[in-house]
Structure formats: structure tokens, C-alpha cells
Coordinates of C-alpha atoms in Angstrom, one line a residue:
Chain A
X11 CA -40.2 41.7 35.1
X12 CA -42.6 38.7 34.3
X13 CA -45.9 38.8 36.6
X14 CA -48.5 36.5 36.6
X15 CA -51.3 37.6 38.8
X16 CA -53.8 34.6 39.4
X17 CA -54.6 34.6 35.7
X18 CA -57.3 32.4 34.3
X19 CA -57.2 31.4 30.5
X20 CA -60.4 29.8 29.1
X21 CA -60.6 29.0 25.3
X22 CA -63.6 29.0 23.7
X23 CA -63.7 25.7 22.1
X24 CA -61.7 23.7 24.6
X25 CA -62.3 25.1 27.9
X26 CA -60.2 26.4 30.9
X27 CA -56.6 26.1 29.8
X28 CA -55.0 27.7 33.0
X29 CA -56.6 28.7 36.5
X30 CA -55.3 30.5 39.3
X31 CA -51.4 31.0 37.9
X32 CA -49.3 33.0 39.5
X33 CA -45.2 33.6 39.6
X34 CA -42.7 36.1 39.1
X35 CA -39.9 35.6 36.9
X36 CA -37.2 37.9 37.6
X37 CA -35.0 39.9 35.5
X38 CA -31.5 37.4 34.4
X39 CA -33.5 34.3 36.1
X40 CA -33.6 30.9 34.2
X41 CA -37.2 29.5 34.8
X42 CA -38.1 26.0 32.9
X43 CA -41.8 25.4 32.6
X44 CA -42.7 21.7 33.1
X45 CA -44.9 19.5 32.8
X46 CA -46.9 17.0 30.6
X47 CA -48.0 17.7 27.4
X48 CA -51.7 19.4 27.6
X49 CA -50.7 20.8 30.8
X50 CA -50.9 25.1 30.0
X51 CA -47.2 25.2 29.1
X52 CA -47.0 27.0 26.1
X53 CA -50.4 29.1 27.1
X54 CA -48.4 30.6 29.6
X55 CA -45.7 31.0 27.0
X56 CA -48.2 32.8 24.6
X57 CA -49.4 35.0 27.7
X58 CA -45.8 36.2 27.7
X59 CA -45.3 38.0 24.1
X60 CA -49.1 38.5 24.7
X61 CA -50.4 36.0 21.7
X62 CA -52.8 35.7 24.1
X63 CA -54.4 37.6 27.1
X64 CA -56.0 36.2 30.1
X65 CA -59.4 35.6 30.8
X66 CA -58.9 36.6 34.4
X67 CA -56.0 38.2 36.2
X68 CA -52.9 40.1 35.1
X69 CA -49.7 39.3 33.3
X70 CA -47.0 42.2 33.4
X71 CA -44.2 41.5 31.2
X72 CA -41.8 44.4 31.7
X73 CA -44.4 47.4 32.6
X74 CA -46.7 46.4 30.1
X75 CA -49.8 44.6 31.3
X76 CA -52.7 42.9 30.2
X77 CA -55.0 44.7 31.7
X78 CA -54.0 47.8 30.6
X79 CA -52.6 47.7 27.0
X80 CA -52.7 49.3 23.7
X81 CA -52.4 47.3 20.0
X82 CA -49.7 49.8 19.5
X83 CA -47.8 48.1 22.9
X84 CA -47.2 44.9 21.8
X85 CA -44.7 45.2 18.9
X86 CA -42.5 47.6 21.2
X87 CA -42.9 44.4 23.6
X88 CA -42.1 41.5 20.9
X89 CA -38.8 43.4 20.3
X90 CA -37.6 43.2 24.1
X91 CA -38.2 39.2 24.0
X92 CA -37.0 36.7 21.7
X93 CA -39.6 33.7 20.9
X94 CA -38.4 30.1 19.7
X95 CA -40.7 26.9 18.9
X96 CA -40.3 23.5 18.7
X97 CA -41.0 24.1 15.0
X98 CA -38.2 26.8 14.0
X99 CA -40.2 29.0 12.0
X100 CA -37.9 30.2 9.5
X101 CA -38.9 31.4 6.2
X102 CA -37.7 28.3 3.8
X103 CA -37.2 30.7 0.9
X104 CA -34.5 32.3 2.3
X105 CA -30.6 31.6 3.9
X106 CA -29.6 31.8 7.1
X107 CA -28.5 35.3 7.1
X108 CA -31.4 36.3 5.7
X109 CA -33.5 34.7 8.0
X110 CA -32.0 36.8 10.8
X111 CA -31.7 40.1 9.1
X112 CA -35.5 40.3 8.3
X113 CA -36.4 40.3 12.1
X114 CA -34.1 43.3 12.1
X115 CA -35.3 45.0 9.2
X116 CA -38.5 44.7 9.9
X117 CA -38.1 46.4 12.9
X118 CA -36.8 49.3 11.2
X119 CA -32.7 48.7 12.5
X120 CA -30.9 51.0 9.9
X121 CA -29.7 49.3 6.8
X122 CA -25.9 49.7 7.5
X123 CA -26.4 48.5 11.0
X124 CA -28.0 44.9 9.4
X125 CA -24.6 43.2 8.1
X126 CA -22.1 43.8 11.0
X127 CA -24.9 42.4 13.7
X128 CA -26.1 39.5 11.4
X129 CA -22.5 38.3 11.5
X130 CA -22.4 38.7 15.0
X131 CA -24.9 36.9 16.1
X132 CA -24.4 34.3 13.7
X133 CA -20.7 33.6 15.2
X134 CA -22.7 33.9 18.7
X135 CA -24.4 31.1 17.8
X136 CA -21.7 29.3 15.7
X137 CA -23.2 29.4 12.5
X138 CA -20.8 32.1 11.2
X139 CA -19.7 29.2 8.5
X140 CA -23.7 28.7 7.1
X141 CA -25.0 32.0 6.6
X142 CA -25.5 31.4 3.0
X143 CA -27.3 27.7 3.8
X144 CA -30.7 27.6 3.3
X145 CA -32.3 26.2 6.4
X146 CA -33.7 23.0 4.9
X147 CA -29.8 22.3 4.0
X148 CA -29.1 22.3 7.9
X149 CA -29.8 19.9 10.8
X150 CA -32.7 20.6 13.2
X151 CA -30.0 21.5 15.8
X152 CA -28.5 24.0 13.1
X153 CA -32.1 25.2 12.1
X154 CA -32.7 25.9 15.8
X155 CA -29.9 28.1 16.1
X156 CA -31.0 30.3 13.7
X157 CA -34.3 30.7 14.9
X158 CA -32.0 31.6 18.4
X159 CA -29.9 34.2 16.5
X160 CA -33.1 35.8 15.4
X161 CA -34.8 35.6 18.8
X162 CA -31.8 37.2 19.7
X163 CA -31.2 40.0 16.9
X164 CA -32.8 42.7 18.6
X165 CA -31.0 42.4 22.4
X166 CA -34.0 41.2 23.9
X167 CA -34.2 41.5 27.8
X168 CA -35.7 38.1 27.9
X169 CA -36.0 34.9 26.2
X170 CA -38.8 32.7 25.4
X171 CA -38.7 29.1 24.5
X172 CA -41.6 26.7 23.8
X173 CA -40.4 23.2 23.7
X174 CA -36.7 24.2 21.6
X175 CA -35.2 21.0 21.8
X176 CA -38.6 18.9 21.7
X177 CA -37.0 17.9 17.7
X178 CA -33.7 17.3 18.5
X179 CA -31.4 14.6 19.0
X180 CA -30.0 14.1 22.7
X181 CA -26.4 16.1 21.2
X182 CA -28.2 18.9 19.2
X183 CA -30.5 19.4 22.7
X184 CA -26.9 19.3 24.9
X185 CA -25.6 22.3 22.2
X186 CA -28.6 24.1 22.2
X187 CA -29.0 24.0 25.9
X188 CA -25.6 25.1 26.3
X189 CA -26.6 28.0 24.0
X190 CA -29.4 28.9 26.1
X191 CA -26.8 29.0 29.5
X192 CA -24.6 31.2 27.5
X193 CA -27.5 33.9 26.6
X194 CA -28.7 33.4 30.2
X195 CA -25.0 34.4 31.8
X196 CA -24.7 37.5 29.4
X197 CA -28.3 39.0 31.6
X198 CA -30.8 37.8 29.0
X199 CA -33.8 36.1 31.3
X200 CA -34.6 32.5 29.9
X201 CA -38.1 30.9 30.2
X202 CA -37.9 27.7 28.7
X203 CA -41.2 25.2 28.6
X204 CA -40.2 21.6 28.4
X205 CA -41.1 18.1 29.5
X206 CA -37.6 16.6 29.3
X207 CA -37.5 15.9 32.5
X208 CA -33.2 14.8 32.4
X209 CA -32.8 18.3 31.3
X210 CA -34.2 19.6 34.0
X211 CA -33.0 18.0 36.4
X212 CA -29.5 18.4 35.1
X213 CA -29.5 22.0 34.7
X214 CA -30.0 23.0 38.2
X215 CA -32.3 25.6 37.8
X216 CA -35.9 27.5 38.9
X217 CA -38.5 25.2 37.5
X218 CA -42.0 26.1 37.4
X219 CA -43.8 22.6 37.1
X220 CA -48.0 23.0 35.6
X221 CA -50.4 20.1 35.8
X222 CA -54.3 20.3 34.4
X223 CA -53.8 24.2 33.8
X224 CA -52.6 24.7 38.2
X225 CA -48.8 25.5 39.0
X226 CA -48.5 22.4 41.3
X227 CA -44.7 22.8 41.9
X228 CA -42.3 26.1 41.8
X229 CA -38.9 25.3 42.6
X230 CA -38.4 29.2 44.3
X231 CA -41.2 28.7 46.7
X232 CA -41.2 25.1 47.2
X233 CA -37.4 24.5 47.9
X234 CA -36.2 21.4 45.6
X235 CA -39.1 18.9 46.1
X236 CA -41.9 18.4 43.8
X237 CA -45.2 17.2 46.0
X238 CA -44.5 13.5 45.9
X239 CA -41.3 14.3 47.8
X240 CA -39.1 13.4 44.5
X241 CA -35.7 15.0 44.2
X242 CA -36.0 18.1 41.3
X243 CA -33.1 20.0 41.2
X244 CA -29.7 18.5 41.4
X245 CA -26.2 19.3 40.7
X246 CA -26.2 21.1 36.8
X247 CA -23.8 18.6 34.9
X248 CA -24.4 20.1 31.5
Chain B
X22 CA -40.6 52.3 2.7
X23 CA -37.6 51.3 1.2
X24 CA -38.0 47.8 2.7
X25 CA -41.6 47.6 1.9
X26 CA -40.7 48.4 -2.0
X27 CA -38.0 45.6 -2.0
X28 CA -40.4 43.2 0.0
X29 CA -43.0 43.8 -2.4
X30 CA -40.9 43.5 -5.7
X31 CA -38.9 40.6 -4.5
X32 CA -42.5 39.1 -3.6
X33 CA -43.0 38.7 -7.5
X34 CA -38.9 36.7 -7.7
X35 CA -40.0 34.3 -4.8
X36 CA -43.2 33.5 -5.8
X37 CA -43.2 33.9 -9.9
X38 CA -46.3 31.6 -10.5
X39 CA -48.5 33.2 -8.2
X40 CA -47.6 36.6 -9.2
X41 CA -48.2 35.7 -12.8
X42 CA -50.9 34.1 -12.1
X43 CA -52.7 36.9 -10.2
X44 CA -51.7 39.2 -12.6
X45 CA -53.3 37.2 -15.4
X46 CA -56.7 36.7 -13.4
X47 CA -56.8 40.8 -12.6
X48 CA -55.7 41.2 -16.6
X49 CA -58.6 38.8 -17.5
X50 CA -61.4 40.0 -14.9
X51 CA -60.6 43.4 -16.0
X52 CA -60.5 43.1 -19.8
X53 CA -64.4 41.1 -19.7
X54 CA -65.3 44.3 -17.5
X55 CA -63.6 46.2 -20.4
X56 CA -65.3 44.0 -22.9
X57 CA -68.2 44.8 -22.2
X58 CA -67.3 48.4 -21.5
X59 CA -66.4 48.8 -25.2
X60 CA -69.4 47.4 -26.2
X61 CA -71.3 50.0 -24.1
X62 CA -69.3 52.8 -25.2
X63 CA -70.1 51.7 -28.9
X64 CA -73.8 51.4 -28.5
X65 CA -74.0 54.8 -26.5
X66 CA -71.8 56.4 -29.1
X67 CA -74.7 55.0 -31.9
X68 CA -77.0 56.4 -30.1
X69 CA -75.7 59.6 -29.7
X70 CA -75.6 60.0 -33.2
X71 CA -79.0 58.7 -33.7
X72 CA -79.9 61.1 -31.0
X73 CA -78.1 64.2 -32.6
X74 CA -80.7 63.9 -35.3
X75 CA -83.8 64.9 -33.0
X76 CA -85.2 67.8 -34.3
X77 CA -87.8 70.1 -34.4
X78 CA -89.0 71.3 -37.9
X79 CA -91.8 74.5 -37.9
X80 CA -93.3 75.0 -41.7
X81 CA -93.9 78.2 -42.3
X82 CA -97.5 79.6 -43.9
X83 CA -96.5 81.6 -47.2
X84 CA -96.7 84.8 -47.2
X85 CA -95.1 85.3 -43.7
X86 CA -92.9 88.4 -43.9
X87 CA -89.3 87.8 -43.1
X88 CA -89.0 90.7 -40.1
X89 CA -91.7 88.2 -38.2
X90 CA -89.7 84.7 -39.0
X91 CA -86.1 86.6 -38.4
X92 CA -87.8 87.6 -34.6
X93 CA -89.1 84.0 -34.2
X94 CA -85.9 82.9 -35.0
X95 CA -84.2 85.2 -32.2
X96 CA -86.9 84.4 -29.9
X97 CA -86.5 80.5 -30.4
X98 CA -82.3 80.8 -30.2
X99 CA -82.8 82.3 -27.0
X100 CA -84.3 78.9 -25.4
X101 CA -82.1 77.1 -22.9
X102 CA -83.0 73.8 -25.1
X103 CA -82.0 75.3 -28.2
X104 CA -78.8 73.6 -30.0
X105 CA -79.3 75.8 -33.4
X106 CA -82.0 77.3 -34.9
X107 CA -82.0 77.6 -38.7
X108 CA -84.2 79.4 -41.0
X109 CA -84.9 77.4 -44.1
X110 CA -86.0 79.3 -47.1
X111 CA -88.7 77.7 -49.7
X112 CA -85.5 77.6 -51.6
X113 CA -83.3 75.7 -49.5
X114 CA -85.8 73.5 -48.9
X115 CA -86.1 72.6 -52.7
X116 CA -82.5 72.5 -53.3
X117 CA -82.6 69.7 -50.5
X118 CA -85.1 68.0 -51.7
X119 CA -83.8 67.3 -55.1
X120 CA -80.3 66.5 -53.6
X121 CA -81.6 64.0 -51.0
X122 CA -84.0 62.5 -54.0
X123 CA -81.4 62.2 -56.8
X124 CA -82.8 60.6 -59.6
X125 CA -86.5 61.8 -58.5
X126 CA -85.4 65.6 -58.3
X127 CA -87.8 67.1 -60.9
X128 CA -90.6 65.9 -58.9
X129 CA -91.1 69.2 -57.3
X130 CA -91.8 72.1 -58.7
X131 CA -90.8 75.6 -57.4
X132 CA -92.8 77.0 -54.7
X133 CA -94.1 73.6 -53.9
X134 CA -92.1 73.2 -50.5
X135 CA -93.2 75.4 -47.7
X136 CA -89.8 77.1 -46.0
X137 CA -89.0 76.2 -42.5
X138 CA -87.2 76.6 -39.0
X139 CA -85.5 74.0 -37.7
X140 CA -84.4 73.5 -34.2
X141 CA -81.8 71.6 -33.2
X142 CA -81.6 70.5 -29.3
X143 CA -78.9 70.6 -26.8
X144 CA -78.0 67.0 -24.8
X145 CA -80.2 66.5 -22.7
X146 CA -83.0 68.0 -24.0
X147 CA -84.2 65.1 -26.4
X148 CA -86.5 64.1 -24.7
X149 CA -89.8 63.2 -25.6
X150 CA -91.3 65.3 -22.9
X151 CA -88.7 68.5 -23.8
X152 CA -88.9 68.1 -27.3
X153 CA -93.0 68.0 -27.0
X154 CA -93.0 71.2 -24.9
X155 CA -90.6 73.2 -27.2
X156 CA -92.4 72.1 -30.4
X157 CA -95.5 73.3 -28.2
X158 CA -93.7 76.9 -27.3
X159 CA -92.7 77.2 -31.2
X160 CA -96.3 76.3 -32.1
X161 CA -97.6 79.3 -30.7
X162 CA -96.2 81.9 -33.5
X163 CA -99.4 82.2 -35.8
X164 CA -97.6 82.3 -39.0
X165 CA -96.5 78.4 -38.3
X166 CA -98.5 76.3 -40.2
X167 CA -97.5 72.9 -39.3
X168 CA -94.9 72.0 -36.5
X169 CA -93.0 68.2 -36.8
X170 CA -90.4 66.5 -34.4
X171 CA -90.9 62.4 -35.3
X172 CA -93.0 62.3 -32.2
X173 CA -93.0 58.2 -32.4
X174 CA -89.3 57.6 -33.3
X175 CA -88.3 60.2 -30.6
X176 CA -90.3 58.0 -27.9
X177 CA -88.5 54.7 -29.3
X178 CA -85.5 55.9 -29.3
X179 CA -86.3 57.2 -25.6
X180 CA -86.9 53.9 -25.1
X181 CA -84.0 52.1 -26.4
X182 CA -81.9 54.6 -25.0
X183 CA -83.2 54.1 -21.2
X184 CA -83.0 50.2 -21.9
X185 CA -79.5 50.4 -23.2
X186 CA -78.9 52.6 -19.6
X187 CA -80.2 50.5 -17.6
X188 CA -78.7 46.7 -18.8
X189 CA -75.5 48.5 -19.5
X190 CA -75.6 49.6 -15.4
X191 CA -76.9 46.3 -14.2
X192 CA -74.0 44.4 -16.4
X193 CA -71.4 46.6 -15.3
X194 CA -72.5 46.6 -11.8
X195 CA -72.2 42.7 -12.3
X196 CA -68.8 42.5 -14.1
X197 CA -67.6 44.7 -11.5
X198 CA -68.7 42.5 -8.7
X199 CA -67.3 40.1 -10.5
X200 CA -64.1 41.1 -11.3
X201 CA -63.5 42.7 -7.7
X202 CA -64.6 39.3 -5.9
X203 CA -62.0 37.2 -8.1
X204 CA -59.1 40.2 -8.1
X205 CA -60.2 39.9 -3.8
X206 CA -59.9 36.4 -3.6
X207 CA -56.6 35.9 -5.9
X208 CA -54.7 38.5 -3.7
X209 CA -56.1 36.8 -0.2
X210 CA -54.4 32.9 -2.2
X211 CA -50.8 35.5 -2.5
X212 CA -51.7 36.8 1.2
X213 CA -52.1 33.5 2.5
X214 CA -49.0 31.4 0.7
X215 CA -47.0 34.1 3.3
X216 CA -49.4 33.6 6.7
X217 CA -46.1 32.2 7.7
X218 CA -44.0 35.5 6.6
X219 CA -46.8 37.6 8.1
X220 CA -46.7 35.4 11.7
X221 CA -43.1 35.9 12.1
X222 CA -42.9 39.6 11.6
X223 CA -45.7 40.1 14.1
X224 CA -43.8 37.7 16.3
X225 CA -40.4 40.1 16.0
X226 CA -42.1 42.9 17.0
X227 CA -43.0 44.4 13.2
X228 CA -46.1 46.8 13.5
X229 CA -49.1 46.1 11.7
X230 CA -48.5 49.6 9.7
X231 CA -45.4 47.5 8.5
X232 CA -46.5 44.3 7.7
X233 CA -49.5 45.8 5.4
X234 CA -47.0 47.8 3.4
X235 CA -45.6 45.5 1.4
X236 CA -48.8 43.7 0.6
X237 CA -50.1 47.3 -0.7
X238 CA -47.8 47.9 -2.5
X239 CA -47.7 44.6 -4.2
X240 CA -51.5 44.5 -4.9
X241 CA -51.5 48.0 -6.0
X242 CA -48.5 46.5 -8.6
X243 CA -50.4 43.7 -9.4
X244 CA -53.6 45.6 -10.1
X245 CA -52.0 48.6 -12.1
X246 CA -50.0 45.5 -14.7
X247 CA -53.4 43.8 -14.6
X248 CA -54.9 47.1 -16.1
X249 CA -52.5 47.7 -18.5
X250 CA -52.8 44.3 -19.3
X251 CA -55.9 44.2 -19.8
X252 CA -56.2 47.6 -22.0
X253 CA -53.6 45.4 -24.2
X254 CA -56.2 42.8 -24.5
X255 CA -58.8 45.2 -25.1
X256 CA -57.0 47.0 -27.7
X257 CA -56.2 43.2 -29.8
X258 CA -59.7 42.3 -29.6
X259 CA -61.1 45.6 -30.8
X260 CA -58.6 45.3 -34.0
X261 CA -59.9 41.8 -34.3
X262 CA -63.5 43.2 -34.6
X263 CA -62.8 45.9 -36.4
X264 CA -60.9 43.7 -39.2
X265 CA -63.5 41.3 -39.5
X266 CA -66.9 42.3 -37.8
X267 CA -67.6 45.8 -37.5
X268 CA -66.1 48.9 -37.2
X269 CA -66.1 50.1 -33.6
X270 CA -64.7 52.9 -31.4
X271 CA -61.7 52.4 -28.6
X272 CA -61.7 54.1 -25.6
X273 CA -60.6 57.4 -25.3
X274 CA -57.2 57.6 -23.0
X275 CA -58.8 59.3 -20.0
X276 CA -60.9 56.0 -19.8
X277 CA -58.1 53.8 -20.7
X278 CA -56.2 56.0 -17.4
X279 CA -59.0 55.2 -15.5
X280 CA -59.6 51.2 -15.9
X281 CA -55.9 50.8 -15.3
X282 CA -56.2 53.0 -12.5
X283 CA -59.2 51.0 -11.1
X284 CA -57.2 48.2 -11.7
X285 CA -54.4 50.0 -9.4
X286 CA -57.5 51.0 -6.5
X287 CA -58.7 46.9 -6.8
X288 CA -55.3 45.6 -6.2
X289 CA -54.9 47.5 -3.5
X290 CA -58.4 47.6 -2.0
X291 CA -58.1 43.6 -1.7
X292 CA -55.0 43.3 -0.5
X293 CA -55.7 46.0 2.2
X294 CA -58.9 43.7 3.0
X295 CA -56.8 40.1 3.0
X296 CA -54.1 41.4 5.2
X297 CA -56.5 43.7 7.1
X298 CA -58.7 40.2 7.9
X299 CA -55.3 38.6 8.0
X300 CA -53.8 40.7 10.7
X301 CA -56.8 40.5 13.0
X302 CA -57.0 36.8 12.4
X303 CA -53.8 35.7 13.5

């Protein structure tokens, strides 16, 4: 479903930001993308909802590839993923249940439709109580579920994270993490990039680890040991 | 479409200043255009009137019989340049005489005054050139004796006339510029204030055909209350100058239509360009 075909990613002003990257993500698969900050984390994010397309190589996100694309392609693809940032990105002037209900209208869901699925995924996310907040009246954990409710408004096949929890306390990460399993157990694909590296470990799950713009580590092909022979994956306590 | 109408009008709630305030720069850009546009419509119109006096006077020899003049007459009515054509008896000409001289009437006696045709010219036509060759064509009946168009004033006022063409273009051309340039850049400050908007509807999966809709239908708003706006303006300043300068002419309401309808095509020229720019930037 998520193909990277020894892609290459140069930018102009700062040089080679990935080389030689390839994986497979597969449909209802939990991947984490490690690794320190700098590393090609979020480029490989971006090369996902196609922000960005590769210098070299190929990246197939659900039949739609880089090599072969039109303008027109990439809207139809943004509504089968959900995108979160560190950041949030909601739109300050308006509430919560506003905030989600613009990423349906403005992908043409019909009016009568809106209401009924804001609520939903609202209670999904367990925000049903704040959907009149504004998000600077909520926590960052709070804020971060609505940008998850959003992500998620249009059933997206697959989500993408960059860095969710990298401005939240150690609780808000636990409850947003949890969030993330429960999207992931419903069929939703989850491609998470983060350096906390307790999370990781705790959670148990594939982790793609990048270093200088290389995949050095991929827990599918590499079994549970990074190169230096330490311990990734363990038991998931979350 | 619905959306895009609510998106745009609620635009003007969430952002109040800014709307106001790029309504009031389009009102203001616009109304100096239309300043000046007034000012060129009143000059023009003075010269028009000035012009509408151009023409052609033929004195007649005595003696000429009246089946010749009555021919020439036909003859010079039949010219494409040819407003009127008037035959003007020795009589006519002396009642007009002591009319235009008042106090000076009995100055002339009768018979003194040659009679005349005069030849008025179409728009166009009143040229120095044009008016030079008609004078020329009249000249050839022998029974004229003399043959008078104000060759001198007719070239001045050529003159003036081309000048007045010519500064009014290259001003307008400027205020134009001008105005579009500072409408352009006050829409790309009301694009910009929602990059962040415009980011996450591209990041939901909105289509670009989607994201511009609002925007042009808030700049064509913005431009079309700028233009009415400014024809307001317009209209207090020219009651100003008429109640204490001079009286002058408004526009007629075809051009009012049009400058608010130019205001309507700016508005949503610029914000076609800023979100256009926009959208490929981001």
C-alpha cells in the first residue's frame, strides 16, 4: 500500500535529505519512523501525502505513484490518509467541531451528513464534551485530538503522524498513543515518526529507524536488533 | 458553491479589520482613478462643445441666383463630413449681426453683409486637415467669394485636444497601475493572514478548484463594495466642487456601471493571482 522504491530526496538549499530508501508499509501495519532529529523522518512523511516527490526512485502510496501522477491525483489521495504534526494545525478562529467539520466540507461530504459524523468522531476521540471549545481553551493533549478527529473525518485507509506527541506531557503522549492503537485495531494503517525512543520500545511494534537520510534499521527485515546489537522491540506495556 | 459563498462572507465576520480595510484601500484607489476620471470627462466634455462650434462659413458673391446656391447647398449636404448645411440670406445675416452686437446694431446698413452657407461638421471630421479639404471642395463653386473656417483656432484647438488625449491616457494608464498594484497587494495581505486556512484544506484533500472559490468570491465582493464605494466618494466630492468651485458634469450611469464593475474584475483578478501564486507556492 506504501512503497518506497530506493527514493533519493535532494533539496535544493540543503542538500541530499534521503538516499537509497526503501520499505513497504502494509495495509493495517503500525510502522514508527525513528530516529534523531535531522535524520529524513518527516521527508519520508511528506513523501507520503506527496508534499513532496522524490528526486530519484518511486513512492506508491495506494496505486498512486510518483512517477506517474497528475495535480488532479493528490487531493483524491490526501482524503484516503489522515496527516497530524507536532504542531496541531487547527484553525484558532474556530471550535472544535468546527475544526473537524471543515476537513469534511471541504471535501464536498453533503451538508446533512457533516453533524452526525462530527459527533462521532468527536466521542471517538473523547472530546464529545468540548466541541464548542476553542482550541486555544484546550490542553496540547486535547488540541491533538482534534487534529486526530480531523485526520480521521474522512475514513482514511492510513494514518500519518509526524512527531504527535513531540509537545505533550508523558500522560497526554500515553492517551494519545493509546488513541493511535485504537485507530490502528479498527484497519486504519499507522505511520508514526518519532524519536521517543520509551515509546517505541514499549509499543512492540515495526519500526523503521533513519540515520543521515539511510534506513539503517527496519524491525521487519532486521528481526528485533538495531546494528549495535541493542534490544528494540519488547513486550508493548502501554 | 454554497460552501464557497458562506466561506467567503464569513471571511468578512472573522477578519472585520482586514476586510474593512481592503475595502477602504480598493474604495480609495478607485475613487483617485475616478478623480481624475471626472476631471477628464469634464475637460473632454468642454471641448466637445468648443469643438461643436467648428465650422465652415462660404460668403456668397451678390448677384448669385438662388437655383445655383439651393444646388450647392444639395451638393454640400450630400458630403460624408457634412453635420448641416445652412443657407444664410443677406438678411439673416444682418438680423444676426445686430442681435449678436446689441448696442452697436445700427452699424450696418442693409445690403452690407454678404449672405452665406454654413457647414457644420460631423465628429470626427474637425479636423484641421478635413475641415481644410472641405472648405477646399466648397471653394470650388465660382459664385463663392470668400470661404472662412478659423483656420488658426481650429489647429489650436487640434492641439489642445490631442494634448488633453494623450496626458489624460498616460494618467489613467498610471492611476490604473496604480490602483490595480495596491487593490493586488491588499488582497495577497487578506490571502496571506489565511496561508494557514489554505495549507490545511490542501492537506485534507480540498482541490485547488475549491480552495480558490472562496477567495474569488471574496475579492470579487471586496472589489464590487470598493466600487460602489468609491462612486459614493466620487459623487460627494463632485457636490463639493460644484457648490464651491465650478460647475462640473458626473458620470453618466453606464460609466458609473462600469468603474464599479472594474472594481468587481480587480478584486477578483488579484485574488485569482494571490491564491493562484499562493497555491503553487505552498
Amino acid at each position: 500500500m506504501i512503497r518506497f522504491s530506493h527514493v533519493h530526496k535532494t533539496f535544493a538549499r540543503t542538500g541530499a535529505a534521503l538516499q537509497d530508501v526503501s520499505f513497504q508499509v502494509n495495509k493495517g501495519e503500525f510502522v514508527f519512523i525513528t530516529g534523531p532529529s535531522g535524520a529524513g523522518k518527516s521527508t519520508i512523511l511528506k513523501l507520503c501525502f506527496f508534499e513532496e516527490q522524490p528526486s530519484k526512485g518511486e513512492v506508491k502510496v495506494y496505486g498512486t505513484s510518483s512517477s506517474a501522477f497528475r495535480p488532479t491525483d493528490i487531493p483524491k489521495l490526501r482524503r484516503r490518509l489522515g496527516v497530524v504534526f507536532q504542531d496541531f494545525r487547527l484553525l484558532e478562529d474556530r471550535n472544535v467541531e468546527a475544526n473537524v467539520a471543515f476537513a469534511l466540507e471541504v471535501t464536498g461530504t453533503p451538508p446533512s451528513q457533516v453533524s452526525p459524523r462530527v459527533a462521532r468522531l468527536l466521542t471517538q476521540v473523547g472530546l464529545a464534551s468540548k466541541s464548542t471549545a476553542l482550541p486555544r481553551e484546550l490542553s496540547g493533549g486535547e488540541q491533538q485530538r482534534v487534529a486526530i478527529a480531523r485526520a480521521l473525518a474522512n475514513d482514511p485507509v492510513a494514518l500519518i503522524a509526524d512527531e504527535p506527541t513531540g509537545n505533550l506531557d508523558e500522560r497526554a503522549t500515553r492517551g494519545i498513543f493509546q488513541l493511535f492503537r485504537d485507530i490502528n485495531a479498527s484497519g486504519t494503517a499507522v505511520m508514526m515518526a518519532t524519536h521517543d525512543l520509551d515509546l517505541v520500545r514499549r509499543a512492540g511494534c515495526r519500526t523503521i529507524e533513519v540515520n543521515r537520510g539511510q534506513v539503517v534499521f527496519d524491525s521487519a527485515s532486521d528481526g528485533g536488533f538495531r546494528p549495535s546489537g541493542e534490544v528494540l522491540a519488547v513486550e508493548d506495556e502501554a | 458553491m454554497r460552501l464557497a459563498i458562506r466561506e467567503a462572507l464569513l471571511a468578512f465576520r472573522r477578519a472585520p479589520m482586514l476586510s474593512a480595510l481592503s475595502v477602504t484601500t480598493i474604495a480609495f484607489s478607485l475613487f483617485a482613478f475616478g478623480l481624475f476620471g471626472l476631471v477628464a470627462l469634464n475637460i473632454r466634455n468642454a471641448l466637445q462643445r468648443v469643438e461643436d462650434r467648428v465650422e465652415i462659413r462660404a460668403f456668397i458673391a451678390d448677384g448669385t441666383g438662388s437655383e445655383a446656391t439651393a444646388a450647392a447647398v444639395g451638393d454640400i449636404s450630400a458630403f460624408p463630413e457634412a453635420a448641416s448645411v445652412r443657407l444664410v440670406s443677406q438678411d439673416q445675416a444682418l438680423q444676426r449681426a445686430r442681435r449678436e452686437l446689441g448696442e452697436f446694431s445700427d452699424v450696418f446698413e442693409e445690403g452690407i453683409l454678404p449672405a452665406s452657407i454654413e457647414v457644420q461638421l460631423k465628429p470626427g471630421f474637425r479636423d484641421p486637415g478635413t475641415v481644410k479639404a472641405v472648405a477646399k471642395r466648397i471653394e470650388v463653386y465660382d459664385f463663392i467669394d470668400d470661404i472662412r473656417f478659423g483656420e488658426e483656432w481650429v489647429e489650436k484647438l487640434h492641439r489642445l485636444r490631442n494634448i488633453a488625449t494623450l496626458a489624460g491616457l498616460a494618467l489613467g494608464l498610471t492611476f490604473a497601475i496604480v490602483a490595480i498594484i495596491i487593490i493586488g497587494s491588499t488582497i495577497r495581505m487578506a490571502v496571506l493572514a489565511r496561508s494557514r486556512e489554505i495549507a490545511i484544506m490542501r492537506l485534507v484533500g480540498a482541490t485547488n478548484g475549491f480552495i480558490r472559490a472562496p477567495f474569488l468570491i471574496e475579492g470579487f465582493l471586496k472589489g464590487t463594495l470598493g466600487g460602489v464605494m468609491a462612486l459614493v466618494l466620487a459623487w460627494v466630492a463632485l457636490t463639493v466642487i460644484n457648490r464651491f468651485v465650478v460647475q462640473a458634469e458626473f458620470f453618466e450611469a453606464w460609466m458609473g456601471a462600469v468603474g464599479v464593475l472594474a472594481g468587481a474584475c480587480i478584486g477578483l483578478a488579484g485574488s485569482a493571482l494571490s491564491v493562484g501564486r499562493h497555491l503553487g507556492r505552498v
